[in-house]
Coordinates of N, CA and C in Angstrom, one line a residue:
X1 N 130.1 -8.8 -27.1 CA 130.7 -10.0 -27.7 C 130.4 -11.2 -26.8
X2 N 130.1 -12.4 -27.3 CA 129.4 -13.2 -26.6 C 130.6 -14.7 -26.7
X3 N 131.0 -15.3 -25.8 CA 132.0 -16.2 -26.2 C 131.5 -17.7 -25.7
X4 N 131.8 -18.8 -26.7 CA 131.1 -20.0 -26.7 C 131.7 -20.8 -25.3
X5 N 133.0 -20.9 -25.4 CA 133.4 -21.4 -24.1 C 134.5 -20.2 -23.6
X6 N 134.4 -19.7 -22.6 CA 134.6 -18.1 -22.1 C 136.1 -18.9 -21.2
X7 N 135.8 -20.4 -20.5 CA 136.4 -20.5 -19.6 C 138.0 -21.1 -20.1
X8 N 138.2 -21.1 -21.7 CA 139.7 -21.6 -22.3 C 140.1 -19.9 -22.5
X9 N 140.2 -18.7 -21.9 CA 140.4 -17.6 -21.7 C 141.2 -17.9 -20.8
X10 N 141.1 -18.5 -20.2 CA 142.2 -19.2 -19.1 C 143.8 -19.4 -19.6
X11 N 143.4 -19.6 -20.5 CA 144.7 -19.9 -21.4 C 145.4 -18.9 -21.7
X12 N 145.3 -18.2 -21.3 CA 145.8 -16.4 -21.4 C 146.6 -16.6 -20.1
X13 N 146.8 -17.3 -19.2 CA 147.9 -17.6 -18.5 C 149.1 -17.7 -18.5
X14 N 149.0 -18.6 -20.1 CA 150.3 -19.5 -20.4 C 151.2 -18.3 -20.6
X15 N 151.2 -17.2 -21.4 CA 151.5 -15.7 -21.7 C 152.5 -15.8 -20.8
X16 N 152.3 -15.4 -19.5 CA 153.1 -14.2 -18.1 C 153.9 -16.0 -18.2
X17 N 154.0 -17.2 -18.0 CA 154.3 -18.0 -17.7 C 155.6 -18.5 -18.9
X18 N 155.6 -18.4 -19.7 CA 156.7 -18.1 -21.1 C 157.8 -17.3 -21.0
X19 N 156.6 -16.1 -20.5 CA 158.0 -15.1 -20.6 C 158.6 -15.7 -19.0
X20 N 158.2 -16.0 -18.3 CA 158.8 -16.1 -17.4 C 160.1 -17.0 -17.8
X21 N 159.6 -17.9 -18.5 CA 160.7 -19.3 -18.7 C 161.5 -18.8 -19.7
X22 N 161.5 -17.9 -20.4 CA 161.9 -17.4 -21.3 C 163.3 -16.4 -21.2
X23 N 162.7 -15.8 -20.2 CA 164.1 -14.9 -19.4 C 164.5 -15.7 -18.5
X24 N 164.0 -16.8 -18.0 CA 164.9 -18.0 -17.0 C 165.6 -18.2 -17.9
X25 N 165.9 -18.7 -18.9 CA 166.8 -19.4 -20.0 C 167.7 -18.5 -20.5
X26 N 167.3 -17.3 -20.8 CA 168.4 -16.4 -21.1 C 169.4 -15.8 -19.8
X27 N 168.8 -15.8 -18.8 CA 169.7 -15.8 -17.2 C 170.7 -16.8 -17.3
X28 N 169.8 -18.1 -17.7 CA 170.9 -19.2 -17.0 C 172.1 -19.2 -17.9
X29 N 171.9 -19.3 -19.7 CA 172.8 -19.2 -20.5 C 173.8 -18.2 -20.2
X30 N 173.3 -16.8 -19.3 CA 174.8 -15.8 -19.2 C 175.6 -16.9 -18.0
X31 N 174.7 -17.4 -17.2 CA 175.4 -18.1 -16.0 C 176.4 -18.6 -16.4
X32 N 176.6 -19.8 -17.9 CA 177.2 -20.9 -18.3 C 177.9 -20.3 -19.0
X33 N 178.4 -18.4 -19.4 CA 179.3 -18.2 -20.2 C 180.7 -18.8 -20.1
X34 N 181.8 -19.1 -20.6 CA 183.1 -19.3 -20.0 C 183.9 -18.2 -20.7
X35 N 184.5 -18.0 -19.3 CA 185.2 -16.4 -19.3 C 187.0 -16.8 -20.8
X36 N 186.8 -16.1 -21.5 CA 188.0 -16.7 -22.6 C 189.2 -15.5 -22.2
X37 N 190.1 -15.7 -22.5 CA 191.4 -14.4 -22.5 C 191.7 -13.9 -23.5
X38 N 190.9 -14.1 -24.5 CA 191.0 -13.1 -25.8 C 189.0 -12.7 -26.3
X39 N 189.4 -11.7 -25.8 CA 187.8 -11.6 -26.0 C 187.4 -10.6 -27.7
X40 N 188.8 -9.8 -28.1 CA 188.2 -9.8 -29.1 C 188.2 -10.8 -30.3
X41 N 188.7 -12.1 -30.3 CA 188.6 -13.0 -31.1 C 186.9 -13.7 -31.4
X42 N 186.5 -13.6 -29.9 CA 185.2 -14.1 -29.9 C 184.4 -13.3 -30.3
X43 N 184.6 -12.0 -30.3 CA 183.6 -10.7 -31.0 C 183.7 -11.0 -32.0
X44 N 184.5 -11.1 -32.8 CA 184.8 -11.3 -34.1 C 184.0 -12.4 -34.6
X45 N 184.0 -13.1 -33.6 CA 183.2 -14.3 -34.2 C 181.6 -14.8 -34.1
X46 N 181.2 -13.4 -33.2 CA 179.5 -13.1 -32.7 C 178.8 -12.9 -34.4
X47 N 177.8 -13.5 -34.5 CA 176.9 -12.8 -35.3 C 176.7 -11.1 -35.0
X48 N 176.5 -10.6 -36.2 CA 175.9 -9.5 -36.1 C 174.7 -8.6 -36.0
X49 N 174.2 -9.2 -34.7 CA 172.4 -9.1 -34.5 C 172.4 -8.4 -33.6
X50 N 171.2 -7.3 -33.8 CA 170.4 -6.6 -32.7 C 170.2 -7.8 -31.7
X51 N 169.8 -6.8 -30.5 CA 169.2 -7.3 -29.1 C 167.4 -7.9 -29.6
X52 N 166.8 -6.7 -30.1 CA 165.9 -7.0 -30.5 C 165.0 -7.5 -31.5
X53 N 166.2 -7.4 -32.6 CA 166.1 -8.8 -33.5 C 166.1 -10.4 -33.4
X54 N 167.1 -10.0 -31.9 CA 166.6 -11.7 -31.5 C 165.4 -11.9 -31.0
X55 N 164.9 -11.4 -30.6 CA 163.0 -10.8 -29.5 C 162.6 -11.5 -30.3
X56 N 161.9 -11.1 -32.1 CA 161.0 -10.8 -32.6 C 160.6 -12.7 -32.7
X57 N 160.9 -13.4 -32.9 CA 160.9 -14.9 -32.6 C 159.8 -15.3 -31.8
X58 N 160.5 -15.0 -30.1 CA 159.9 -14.9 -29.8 C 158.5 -14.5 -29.1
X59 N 158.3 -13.0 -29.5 CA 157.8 -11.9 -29.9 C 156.1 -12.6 -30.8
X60 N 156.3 -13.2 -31.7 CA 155.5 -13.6 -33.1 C 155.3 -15.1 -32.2
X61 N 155.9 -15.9 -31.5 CA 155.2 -16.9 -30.6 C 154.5 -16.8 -29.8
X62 N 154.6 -15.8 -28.9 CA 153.2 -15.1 -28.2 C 152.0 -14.5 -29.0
X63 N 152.2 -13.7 -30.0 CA 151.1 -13.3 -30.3 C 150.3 -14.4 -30.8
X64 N 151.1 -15.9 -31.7 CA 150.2 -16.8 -32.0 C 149.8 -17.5 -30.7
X65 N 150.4 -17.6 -29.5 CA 149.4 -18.1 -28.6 C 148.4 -17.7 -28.3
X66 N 148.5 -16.4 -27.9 CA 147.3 -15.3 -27.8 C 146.1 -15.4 -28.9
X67 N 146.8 -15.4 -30.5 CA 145.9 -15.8 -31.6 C 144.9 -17.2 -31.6
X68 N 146.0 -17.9 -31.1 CA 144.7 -19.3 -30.9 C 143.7 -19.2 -29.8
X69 N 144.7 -18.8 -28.6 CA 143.4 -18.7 -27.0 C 142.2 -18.1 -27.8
X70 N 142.4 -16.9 -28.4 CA 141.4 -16.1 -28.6 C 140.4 -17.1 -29.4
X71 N 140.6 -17.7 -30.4 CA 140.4 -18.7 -31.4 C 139.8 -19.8 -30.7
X72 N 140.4 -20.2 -29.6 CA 139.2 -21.3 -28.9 C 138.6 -21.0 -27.7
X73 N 138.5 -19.6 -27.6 CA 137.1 -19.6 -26.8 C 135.9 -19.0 -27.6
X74 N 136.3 -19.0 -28.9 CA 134.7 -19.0 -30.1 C 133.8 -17.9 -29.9
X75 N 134.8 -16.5 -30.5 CA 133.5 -15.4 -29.9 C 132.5 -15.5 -31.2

């Protein structure tokens, strides 16, 4: 396979560099939890979502980044 501009493969960076920011942000938001004294009130009041139901989000934004890089370096 022969690729027109090889050197926007580069762009395959941005990937490891996402997830990184990505789990920064989920770190920092446990940081900012505030501790309550009725904790099952707040249960009660969580949505009812998997762990990795939340993922898939952003899960399907990587693969379209990946989708485009691949896309402009023009095999």
């Amino acid at each position: 396979m022969k690729l027109l501009w090889p050197w926007l493969l580069l762009s395959f960076l941005l990937i490891p560099l996402t997830v990184a920011v990505y789990i920064w942000i989920l770190r920092r938001k446990r940081r900012l939890v505030v501790c309550y004294t009725c904790r099952l009130g707040i249960r009660a009041a969580l949505p009812k979502r998997t762990r990795w139901r939340q993922q898939v989000p952003f899960v399907l934004f990587l693969v379209g980044i990946a989708s485009l890089t691949t896309a402009m370096a023009r095999p």
